[in-house]
Structures are given as structure tokens and as C-alpha cells.
mmCIF file of C-alpha atoms in Angstrom:
data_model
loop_
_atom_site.group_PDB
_atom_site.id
_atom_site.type_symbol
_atom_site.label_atom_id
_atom_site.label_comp_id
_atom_site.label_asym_id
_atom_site.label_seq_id
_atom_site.Cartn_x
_atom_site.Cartn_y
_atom_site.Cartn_z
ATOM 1 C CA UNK A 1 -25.844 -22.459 -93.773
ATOM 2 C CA UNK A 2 -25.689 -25.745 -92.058
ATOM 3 C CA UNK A 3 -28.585 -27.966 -90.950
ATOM 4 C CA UNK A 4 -28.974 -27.313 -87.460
ATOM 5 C CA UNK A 5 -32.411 -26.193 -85.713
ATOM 6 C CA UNK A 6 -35.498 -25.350 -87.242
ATOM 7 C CA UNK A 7 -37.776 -27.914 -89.320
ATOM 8 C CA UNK A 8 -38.162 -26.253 -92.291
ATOM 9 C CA UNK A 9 -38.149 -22.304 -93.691
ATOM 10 C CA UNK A 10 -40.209 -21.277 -96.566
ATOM 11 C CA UNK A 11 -38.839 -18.587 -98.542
ATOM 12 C CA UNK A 12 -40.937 -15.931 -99.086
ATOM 13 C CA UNK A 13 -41.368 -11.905 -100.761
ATOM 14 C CA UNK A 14 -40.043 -9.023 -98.976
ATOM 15 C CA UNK A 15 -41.589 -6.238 -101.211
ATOM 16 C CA UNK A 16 -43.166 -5.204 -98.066
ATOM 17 C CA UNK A 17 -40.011 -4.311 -96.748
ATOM 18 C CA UNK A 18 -39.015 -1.899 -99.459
ATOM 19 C CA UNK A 19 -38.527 1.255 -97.072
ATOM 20 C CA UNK A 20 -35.548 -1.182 -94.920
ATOM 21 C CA UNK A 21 -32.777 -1.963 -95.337
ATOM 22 C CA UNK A 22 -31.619 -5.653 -95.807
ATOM 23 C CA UNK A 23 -30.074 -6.064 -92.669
ATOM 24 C CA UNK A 24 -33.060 -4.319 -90.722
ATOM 25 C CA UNK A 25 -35.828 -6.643 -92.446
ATOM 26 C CA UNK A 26 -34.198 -10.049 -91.558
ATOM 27 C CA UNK A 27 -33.256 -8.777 -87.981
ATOM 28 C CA UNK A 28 -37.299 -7.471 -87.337
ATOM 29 C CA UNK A 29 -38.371 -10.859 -89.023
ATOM 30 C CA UNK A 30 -36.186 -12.994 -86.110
ATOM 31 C CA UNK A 31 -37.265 -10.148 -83.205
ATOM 32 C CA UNK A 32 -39.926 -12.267 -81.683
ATOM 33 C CA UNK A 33 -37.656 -15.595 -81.169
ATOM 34 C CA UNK A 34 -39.398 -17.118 -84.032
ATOM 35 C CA UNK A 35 -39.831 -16.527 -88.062
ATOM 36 C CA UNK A 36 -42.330 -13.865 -88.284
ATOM 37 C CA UNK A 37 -43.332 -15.175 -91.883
ATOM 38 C CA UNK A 38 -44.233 -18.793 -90.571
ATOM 39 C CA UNK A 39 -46.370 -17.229 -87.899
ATOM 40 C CA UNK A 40 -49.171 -16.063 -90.502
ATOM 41 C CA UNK A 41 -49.104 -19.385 -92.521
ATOM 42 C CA UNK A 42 -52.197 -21.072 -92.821
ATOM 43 C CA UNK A 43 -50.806 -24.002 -90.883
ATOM 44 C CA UNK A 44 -49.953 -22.464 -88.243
ATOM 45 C CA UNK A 45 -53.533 -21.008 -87.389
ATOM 46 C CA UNK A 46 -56.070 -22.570 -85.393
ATOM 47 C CA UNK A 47 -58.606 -24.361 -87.074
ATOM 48 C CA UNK A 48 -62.150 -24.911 -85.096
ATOM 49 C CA UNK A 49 -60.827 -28.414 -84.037
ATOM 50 C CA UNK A 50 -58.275 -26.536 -82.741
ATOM 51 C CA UNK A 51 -59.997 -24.148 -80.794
ATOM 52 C CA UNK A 52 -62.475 -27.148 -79.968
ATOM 53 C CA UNK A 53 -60.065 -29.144 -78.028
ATOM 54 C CA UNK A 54 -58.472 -25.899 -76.243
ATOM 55 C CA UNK A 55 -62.325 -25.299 -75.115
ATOM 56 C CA UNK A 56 -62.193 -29.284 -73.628
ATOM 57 C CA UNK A 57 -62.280 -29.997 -69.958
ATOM 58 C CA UNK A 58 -60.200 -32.458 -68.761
ATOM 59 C CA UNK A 59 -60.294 -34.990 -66.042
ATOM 60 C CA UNK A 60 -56.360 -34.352 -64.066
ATOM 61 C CA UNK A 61 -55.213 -36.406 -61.193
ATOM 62 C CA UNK A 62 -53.459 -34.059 -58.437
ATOM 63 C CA UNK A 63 -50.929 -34.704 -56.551
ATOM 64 C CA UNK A 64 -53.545 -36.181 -53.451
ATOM 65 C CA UNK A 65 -54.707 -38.394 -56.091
ATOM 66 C CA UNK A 66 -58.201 -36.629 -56.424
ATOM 67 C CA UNK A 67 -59.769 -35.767 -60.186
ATOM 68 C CA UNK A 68 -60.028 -32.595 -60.900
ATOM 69 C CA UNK A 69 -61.545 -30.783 -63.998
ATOM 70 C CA UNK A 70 -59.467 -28.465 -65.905
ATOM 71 C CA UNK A 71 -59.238 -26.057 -69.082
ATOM 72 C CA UNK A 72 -55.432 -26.125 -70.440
ATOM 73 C CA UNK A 73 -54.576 -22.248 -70.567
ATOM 74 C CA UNK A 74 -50.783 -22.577 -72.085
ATOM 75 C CA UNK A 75 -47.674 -24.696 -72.259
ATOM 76 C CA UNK A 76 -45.024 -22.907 -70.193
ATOM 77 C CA UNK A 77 -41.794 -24.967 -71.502
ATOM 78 C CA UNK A 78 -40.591 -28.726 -71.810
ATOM 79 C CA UNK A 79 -38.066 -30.944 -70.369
ATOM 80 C CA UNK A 80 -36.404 -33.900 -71.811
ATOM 81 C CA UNK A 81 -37.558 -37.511 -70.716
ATOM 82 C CA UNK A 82 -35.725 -40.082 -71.779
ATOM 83 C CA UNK A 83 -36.274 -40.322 -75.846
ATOM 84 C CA UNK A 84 -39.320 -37.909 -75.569
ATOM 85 C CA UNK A 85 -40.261 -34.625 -73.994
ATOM 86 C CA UNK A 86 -42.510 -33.842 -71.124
ATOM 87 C CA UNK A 87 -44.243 -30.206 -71.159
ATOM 88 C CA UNK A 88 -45.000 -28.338 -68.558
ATOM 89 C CA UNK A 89 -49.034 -27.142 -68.732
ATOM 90 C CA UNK A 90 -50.807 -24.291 -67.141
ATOM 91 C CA UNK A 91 -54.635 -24.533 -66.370
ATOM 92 C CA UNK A 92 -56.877 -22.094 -66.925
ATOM 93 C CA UNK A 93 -57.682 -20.162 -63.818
ATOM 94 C CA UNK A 94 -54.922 -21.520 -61.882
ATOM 95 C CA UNK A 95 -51.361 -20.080 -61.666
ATOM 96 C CA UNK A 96 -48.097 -21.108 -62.421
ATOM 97 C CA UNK A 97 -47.157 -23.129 -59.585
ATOM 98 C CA UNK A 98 -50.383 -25.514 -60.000
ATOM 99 C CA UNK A 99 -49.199 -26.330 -63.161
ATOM 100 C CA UNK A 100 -48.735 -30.304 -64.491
ATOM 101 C CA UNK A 101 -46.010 -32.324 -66.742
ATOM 102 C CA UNK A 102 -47.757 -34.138 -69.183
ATOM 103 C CA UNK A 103 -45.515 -36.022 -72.067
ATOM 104 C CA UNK A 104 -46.433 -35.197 -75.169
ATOM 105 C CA UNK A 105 -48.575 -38.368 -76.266
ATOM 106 C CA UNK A 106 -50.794 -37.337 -73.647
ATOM 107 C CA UNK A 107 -50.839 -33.872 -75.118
ATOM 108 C CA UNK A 108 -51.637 -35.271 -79.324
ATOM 109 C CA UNK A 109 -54.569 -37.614 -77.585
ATOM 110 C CA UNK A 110 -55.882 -34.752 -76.404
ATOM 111 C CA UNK A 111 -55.743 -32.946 -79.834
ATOM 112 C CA UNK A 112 -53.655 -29.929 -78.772
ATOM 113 C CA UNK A 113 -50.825 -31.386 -80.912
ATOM 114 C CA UNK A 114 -50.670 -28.012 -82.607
ATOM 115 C CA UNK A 115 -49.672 -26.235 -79.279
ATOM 116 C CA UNK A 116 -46.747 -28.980 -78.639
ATOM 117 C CA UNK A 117 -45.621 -28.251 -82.095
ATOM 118 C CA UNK A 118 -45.675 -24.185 -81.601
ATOM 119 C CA UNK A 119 -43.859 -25.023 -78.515
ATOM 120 C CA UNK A 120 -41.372 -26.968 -80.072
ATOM 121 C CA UNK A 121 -40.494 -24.471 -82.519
ATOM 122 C CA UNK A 122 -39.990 -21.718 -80.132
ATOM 123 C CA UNK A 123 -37.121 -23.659 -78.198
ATOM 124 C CA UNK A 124 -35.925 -24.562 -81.779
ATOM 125 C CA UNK A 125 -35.576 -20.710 -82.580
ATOM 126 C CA UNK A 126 -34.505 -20.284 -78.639
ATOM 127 C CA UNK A 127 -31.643 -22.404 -79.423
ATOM 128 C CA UNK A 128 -30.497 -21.149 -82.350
ATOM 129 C CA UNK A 129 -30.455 -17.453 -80.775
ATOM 130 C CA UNK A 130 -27.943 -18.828 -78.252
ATOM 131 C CA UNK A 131 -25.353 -19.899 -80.759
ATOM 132 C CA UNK A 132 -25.747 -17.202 -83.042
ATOM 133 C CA UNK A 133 -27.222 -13.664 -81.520
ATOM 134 C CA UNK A 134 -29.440 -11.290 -83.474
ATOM 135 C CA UNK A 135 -26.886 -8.877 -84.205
ATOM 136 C CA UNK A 136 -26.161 -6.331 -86.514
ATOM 137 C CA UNK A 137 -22.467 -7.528 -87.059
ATOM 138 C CA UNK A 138 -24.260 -11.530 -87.126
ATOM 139 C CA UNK A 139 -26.626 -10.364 -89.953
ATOM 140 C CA UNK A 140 -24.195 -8.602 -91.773
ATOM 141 C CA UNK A 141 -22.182 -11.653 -91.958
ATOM 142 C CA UNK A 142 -24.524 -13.999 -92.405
ATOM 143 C CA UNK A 143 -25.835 -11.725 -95.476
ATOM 144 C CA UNK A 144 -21.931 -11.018 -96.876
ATOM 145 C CA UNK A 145 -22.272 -15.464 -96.952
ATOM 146 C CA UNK A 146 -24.822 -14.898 -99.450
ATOM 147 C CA UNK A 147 -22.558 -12.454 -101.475
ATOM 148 C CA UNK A 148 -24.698 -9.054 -100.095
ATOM 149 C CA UNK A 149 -21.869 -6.667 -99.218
ATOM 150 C CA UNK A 150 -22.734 -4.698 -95.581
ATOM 151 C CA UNK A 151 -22.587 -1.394 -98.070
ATOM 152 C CA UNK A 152 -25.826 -2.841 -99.563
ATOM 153 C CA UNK A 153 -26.917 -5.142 -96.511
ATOM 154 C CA UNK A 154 -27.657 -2.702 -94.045
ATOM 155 C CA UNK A 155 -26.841 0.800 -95.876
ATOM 156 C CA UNK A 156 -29.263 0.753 -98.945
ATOM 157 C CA UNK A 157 -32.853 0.197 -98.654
ATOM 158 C CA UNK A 158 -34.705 -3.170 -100.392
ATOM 159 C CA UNK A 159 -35.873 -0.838 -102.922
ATOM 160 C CA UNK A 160 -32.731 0.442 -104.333
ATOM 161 C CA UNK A 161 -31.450 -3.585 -104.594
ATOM 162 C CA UNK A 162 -31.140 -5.321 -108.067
ATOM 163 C CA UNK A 163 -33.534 -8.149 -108.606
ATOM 164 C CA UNK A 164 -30.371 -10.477 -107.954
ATOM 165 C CA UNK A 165 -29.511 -8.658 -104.525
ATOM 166 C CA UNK A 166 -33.353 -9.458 -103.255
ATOM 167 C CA UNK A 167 -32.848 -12.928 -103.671
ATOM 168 C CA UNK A 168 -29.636 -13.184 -102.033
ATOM 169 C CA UNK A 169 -31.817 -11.460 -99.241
ATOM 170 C CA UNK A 170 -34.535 -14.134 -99.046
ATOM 171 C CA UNK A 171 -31.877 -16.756 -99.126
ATOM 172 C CA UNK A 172 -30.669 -15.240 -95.809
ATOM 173 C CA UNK A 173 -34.122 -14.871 -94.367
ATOM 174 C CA UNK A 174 -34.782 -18.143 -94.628
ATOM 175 C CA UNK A 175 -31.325 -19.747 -93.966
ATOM 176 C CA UNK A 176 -30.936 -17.459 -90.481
ATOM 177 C CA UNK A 177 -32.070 -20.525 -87.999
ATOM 178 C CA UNK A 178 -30.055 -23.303 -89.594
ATOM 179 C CA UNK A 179 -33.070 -25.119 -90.936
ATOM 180 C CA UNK A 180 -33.099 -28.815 -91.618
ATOM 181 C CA UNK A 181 -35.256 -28.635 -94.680
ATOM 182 C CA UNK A 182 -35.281 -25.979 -97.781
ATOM 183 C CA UNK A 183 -37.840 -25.824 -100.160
ATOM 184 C CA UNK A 184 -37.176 -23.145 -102.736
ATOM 185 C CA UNK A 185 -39.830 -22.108 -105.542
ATOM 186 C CA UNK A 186 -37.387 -20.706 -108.634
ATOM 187 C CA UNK A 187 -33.906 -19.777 -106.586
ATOM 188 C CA UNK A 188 -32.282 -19.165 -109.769
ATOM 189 C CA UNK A 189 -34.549 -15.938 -110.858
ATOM 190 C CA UNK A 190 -32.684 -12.699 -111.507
ATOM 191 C CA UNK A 191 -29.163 -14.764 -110.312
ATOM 192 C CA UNK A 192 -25.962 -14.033 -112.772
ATOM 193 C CA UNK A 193 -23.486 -17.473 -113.601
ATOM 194 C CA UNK A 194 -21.453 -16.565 -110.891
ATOM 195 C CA UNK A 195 -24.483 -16.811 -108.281
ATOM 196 C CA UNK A 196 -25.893 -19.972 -109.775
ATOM 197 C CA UNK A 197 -22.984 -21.587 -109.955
ATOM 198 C CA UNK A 198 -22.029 -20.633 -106.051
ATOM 199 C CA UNK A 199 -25.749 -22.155 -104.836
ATOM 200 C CA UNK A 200 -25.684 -24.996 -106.811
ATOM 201 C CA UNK A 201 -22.308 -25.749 -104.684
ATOM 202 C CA UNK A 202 -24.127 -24.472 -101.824
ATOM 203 C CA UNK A 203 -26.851 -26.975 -102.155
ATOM 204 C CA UNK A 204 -24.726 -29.687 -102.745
ATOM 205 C CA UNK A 205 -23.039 -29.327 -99.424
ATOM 206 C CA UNK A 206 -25.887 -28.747 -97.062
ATOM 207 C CA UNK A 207 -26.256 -30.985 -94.559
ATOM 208 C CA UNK A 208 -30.392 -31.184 -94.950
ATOM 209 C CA UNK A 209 -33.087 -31.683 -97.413
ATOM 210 C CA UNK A 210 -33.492 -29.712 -100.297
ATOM 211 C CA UNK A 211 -37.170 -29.120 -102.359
ATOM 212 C CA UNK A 212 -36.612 -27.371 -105.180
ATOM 213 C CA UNK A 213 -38.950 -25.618 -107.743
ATOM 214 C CA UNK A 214 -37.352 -24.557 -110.965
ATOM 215 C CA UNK A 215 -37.607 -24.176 -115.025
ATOM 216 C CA UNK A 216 -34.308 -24.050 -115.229
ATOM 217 C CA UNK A 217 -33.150 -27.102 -116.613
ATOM 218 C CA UNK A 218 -29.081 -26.296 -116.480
ATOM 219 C CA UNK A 219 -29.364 -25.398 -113.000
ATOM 220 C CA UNK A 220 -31.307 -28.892 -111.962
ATOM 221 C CA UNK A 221 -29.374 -31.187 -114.303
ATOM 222 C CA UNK A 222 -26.084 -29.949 -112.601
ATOM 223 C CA UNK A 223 -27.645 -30.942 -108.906
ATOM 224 C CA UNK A 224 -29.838 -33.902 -109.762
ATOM 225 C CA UNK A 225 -27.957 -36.276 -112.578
ATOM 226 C CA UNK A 226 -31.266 -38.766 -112.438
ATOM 227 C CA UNK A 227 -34.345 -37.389 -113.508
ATOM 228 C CA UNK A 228 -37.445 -38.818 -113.571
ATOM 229 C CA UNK A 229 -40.362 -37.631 -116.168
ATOM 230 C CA UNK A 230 -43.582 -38.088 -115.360
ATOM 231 C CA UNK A 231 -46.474 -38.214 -118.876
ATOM 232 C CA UNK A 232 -48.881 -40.156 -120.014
ATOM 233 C CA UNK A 233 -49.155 -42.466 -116.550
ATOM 234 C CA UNK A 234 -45.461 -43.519 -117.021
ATOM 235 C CA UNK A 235 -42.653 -42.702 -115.297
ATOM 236 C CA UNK A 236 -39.150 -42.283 -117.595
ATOM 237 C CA UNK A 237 -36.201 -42.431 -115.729
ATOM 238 C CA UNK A 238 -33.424 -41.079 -117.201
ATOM 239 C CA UNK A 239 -29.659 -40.341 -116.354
ATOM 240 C CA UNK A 240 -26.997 -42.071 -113.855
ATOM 241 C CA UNK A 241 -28.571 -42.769 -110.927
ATOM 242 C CA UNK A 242 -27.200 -41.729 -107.578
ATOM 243 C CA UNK A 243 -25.511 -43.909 -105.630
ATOM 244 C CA UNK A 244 -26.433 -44.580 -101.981
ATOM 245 C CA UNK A 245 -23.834 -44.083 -99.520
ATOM 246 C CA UNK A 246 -24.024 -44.026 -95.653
ATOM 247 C CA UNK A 247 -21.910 -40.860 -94.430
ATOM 248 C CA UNK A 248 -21.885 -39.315 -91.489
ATOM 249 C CA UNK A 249 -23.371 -35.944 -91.189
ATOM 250 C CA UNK A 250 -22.142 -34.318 -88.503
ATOM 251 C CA UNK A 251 -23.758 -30.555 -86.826
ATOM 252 C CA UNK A 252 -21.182 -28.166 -87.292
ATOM 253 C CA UNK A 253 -21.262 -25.838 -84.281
ATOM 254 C CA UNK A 254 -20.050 -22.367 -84.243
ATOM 255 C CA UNK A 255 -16.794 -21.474 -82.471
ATOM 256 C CA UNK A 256 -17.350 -17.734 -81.896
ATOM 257 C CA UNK A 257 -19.935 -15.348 -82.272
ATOM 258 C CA UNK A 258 -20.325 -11.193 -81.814
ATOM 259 C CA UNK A 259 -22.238 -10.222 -79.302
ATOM 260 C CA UNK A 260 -24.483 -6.765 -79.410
ATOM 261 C CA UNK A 261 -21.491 -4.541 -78.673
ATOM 262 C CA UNK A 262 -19.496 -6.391 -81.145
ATOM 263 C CA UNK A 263 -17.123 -8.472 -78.817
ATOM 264 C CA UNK A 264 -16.434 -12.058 -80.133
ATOM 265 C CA UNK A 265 -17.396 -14.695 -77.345
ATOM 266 C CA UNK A 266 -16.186 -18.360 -77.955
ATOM 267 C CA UNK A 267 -19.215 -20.888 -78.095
ATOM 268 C CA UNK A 268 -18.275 -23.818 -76.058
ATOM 269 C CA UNK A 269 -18.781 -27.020 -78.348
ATOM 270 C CA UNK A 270 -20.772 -30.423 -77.083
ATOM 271 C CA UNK A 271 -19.295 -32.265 -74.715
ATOM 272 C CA UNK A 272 -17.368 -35.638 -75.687
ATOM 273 C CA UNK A 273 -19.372 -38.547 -75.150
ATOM 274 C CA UNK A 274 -17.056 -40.719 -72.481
ATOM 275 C CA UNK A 275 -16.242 -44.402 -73.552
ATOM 276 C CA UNK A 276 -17.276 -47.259 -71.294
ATOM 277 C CA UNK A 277 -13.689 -47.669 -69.660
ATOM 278 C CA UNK A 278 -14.025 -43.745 -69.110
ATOM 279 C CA UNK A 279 -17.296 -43.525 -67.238
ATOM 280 C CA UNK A 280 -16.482 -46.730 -65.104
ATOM 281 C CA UNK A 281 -13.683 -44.971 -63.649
ATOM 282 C CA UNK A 282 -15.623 -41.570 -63.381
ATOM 283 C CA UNK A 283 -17.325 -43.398 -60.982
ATOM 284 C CA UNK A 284 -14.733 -45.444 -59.308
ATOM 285 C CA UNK A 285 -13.200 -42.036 -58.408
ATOM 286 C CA UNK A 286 -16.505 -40.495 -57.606
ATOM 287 C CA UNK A 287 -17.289 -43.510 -55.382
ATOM 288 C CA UNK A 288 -13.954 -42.502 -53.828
ATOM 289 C CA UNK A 289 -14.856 -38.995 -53.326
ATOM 290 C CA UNK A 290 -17.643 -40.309 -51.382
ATOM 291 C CA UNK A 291 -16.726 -42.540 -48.910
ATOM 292 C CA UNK A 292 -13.766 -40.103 -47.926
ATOM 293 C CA UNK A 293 -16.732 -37.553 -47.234
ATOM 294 C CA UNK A 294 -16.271 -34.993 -50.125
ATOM 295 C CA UNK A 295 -19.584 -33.271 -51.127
ATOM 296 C CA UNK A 296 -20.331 -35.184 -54.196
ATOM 297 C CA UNK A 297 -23.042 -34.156 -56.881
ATOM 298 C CA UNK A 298 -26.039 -36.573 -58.070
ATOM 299 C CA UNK A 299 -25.885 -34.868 -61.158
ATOM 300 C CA UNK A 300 -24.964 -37.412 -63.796
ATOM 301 C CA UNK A 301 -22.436 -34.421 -65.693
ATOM 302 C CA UNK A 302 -19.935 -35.921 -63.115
ATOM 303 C CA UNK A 303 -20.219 -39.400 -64.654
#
């Protein structure tokens, strides 16, 4: 997996799955647009501050420059502004098309931070559906990555797997949306040499961050030649330290996926960013276009 568009992913049991298969588990887990498993985390539940400032009436300006007061029902999306985001917020009472664009400082001073964040992990998820669809032939693949064969991904149920196979599957789970940040609590349990030795190289060429909890000592030592023990209020640092380097990480976007009736559509890549010499004649010709009357579109894609 690459870093790409979720935050972070915890990885978490599946024994509560034992009746699915593989396959089935991690494609019900993605249904709703978003992880499943981060929606019952204590985090993401409303606290009463929460529900406090939800219950606030605000003082709005409308558009005839009157104040009116209003309950905020729901954010209905977000658009980009400049280096921030604006969201789009629907009062309580009133219907979609009364709805306001607040940015989202406005939004954290008003202590509904949590709802900007929910937000912004839906369109995270959103996005990540569009490069990669949940399919069954997307899931299979993206479990055969993590060495779980399709005849034991989607045609044996979680309770037949070996102890090894299960981890494999939570690997997947939690690797599905690209995530920037992993944080692991013993990876290495129930994994053969062959399996250690193939995530340790994964790990080393992720893109993200990487929190890892783990006894064993082999395993750590091979990713992490510095350590640093921590007794007796001193700090022991031991090993060749890692050097610094600046490289440049770059997202690696998927050239095809399968769609749900298993044909392969090609995923257009971003577009090239135009030098300065380039986008001064983009608009020397568009200029052109223009005064010889062509219809010409404000839309700065043409630039």
C-alpha cells in the first residue's frame, strides 16, 4: 500500500467476522464510504461539549445583511479556498438551498471541529473509492498483495484461516484506503520468516508513518538500527543513527482499476503542472481566441 488518503487506520480483531469470508469482511467494513471500525472509536463519538455546541444558536448574516439566529443541522460537503476549505452548512429547520459557506476556522471557533473532521474523512474515503472501487476482483487483489490467495480470500470463511492468514487479513483491512499513518500493535504474531521478512520490506518502502508495537526484537532491530532505551530517568541511545535525507516522496496513482463487472478502466493521472513560459502562452493564445470571437471558458483548466 502506498500513502495516499486517509489519516490514519488502526488495525483491529475480526473474530467477529468468523462466519465470512475474507474478502466479504473487508468489502462490508468499506460499504458505508468510510472504515466501519473507526466509526465506533471512542474519538469519534460525541462528547457533551460536543453535543453542547451542536445545541448553540448562532448569530448568521444573510445575504440582505440582516442577523439571523440559527441551529447548524449538518455539513453538506466542502469546497477548496485557496490553502483552506470552505464547507457548506445546513441550518436546522431550513432546507438545502438556505444553506451557508463558512471556512473552517469559523467552524473550530464554534466548537463543531469534530463535524469538519467527520466531514473530512468522508471525502478522504470518497476519494479513495474513485481510484480504487469496492470490488470483489479489487479486494481479491489487494488481499493476494498481502500473500492471501483468492482460494482462501473470498472462498474459505475467517474461521477456517491459520492464525498467520488472519493477520494478513487485518493488514488489508487497514491498508484498503491508502492511509498516511500505520500504527500496528504486534504485526509479527503468528507470521512465518517468509512473512516477516516481506513486511519488514514492506514497511521500509511505505511512503507514510509507521507506529509500531512489538516484542520482537529481530523484527525491530532490522527496521530501526538506532534504538533508544528508556530506565532509570535516562535515555541510552544505542546503534548507528539514521541519517537525514530530503527525498522526494511522490503519490503513486493507480493506472487501471476493475470495475464491478470486472472490466479494467484506465485512471487518468494528475495533470502536469505548466511552467511559467507554458501558461504565458496559454494565455497569449487564449487572449487570441478571444478577440477573434471564439467562445472562450473562464475556467482557469484552460490556463
Amino acid at each position: 500500500a502506498h500513502a495516499g488518503t486517509a489519516d490514519a487506520f488502526i488495525c483491529v480483531p475480526v473474530a467477529a467476522a468468523a462466519a465470512a469470508a475474507a474478502a466479504a469482511r473487508l468489502q462490508w467494513r468499506y460499504a458505508v464510504g468510510e472504515d466501519r471500525e473507526a466509526l465506533v472509536k471512542a474519538t469519534r463519538q460525541d462528547t457533551a461539549e460536543d453535543k453542547a455546541a451542536k445545541e448553540k444558536v448562532h448569530q448568521i448574516k444573510a445575504e440582505d445583511g440582516t442577523l439571523q439566529k440559527l441551529k447548524v443541522d449538518k455539513l453538506l460537503g466542502r469546497r477548496k479556498l485557496k490553502k483552506d476549505y470552505e464547507y457548506e452548512v445546513q441550518w436546522l429547520g431550513k432546507g438545502p438551498e438556505a444553506a451557508t459557506w463558512l471556512t473552517r476556522d469559523d467552524l473550530v471557533e464554534m466548537g463543531l471541529e469534530k463535524m469538519v473532521l467527520d466531514l473530512d474523512m468522508k471525502e478522504a474515503a470518497r476519494a479513495g473509492l474513485m481510484l480504487r472501487p469496492l470490488t470483489r476482483a479489487n479486494v481479491e487483489k489487494h488481499l493476494g498483495l498481502l500473500g492471501l490467495e483468492a482460494e482462501f480470500a473470498t472462498h474459505a470463511h475467517m474461521r477456517g484461516l491459520s492464525g498467520g492468514q488472519k493477520v494478513k487479513v487485518v493488514l488489508a483491512a487497514c491498508t484498503w484506503n491508502q492511509p498516511h499513518i500505520l500504527v500496528m500493535d504486534e504485526p509479527t504474531n503468528y507470521l512465518d520468516r517468509d512473512s516477516l521478512g516481506a513486511l519488514a520490506g514492506a514497511i521500509k518502502e511505505f511512503g507514510g508513518g509507521v507506529v509500531i508495537i512489538s516484542h520482537h526484537n529481530e523484527f525491530t532491530t532490522a527496521l530501526c538500527p538506532e534504538k533508544w532505551t528508556v530506565a532509570n530517568g535516562l535515555v541510552t541511545v544505542t546503534g548507528a543513527p539514521q541519517v537525514l535525507t530530503r527525498e522526494k516522496v511522490e503519490f503513486k496513482v493507480q493506472e487501471e482499476v476493475t470495475d464491478a463487472y470486472g472490466n479494467t478502466i484506465k485512471v487518468k493521472g494528475p495533470k502536469k503542472e505548466l511552467s511559467r513560459k507554458e501558461k504565458k502562452a496559454k494565455a497569449k493564445e487564449r487572449a487570441a481566441r478571444k478577440a477573434r470571437g471564439e467562445e472562450v471558458s473562464e475556467s482557469e483548466d484552460e490556463l
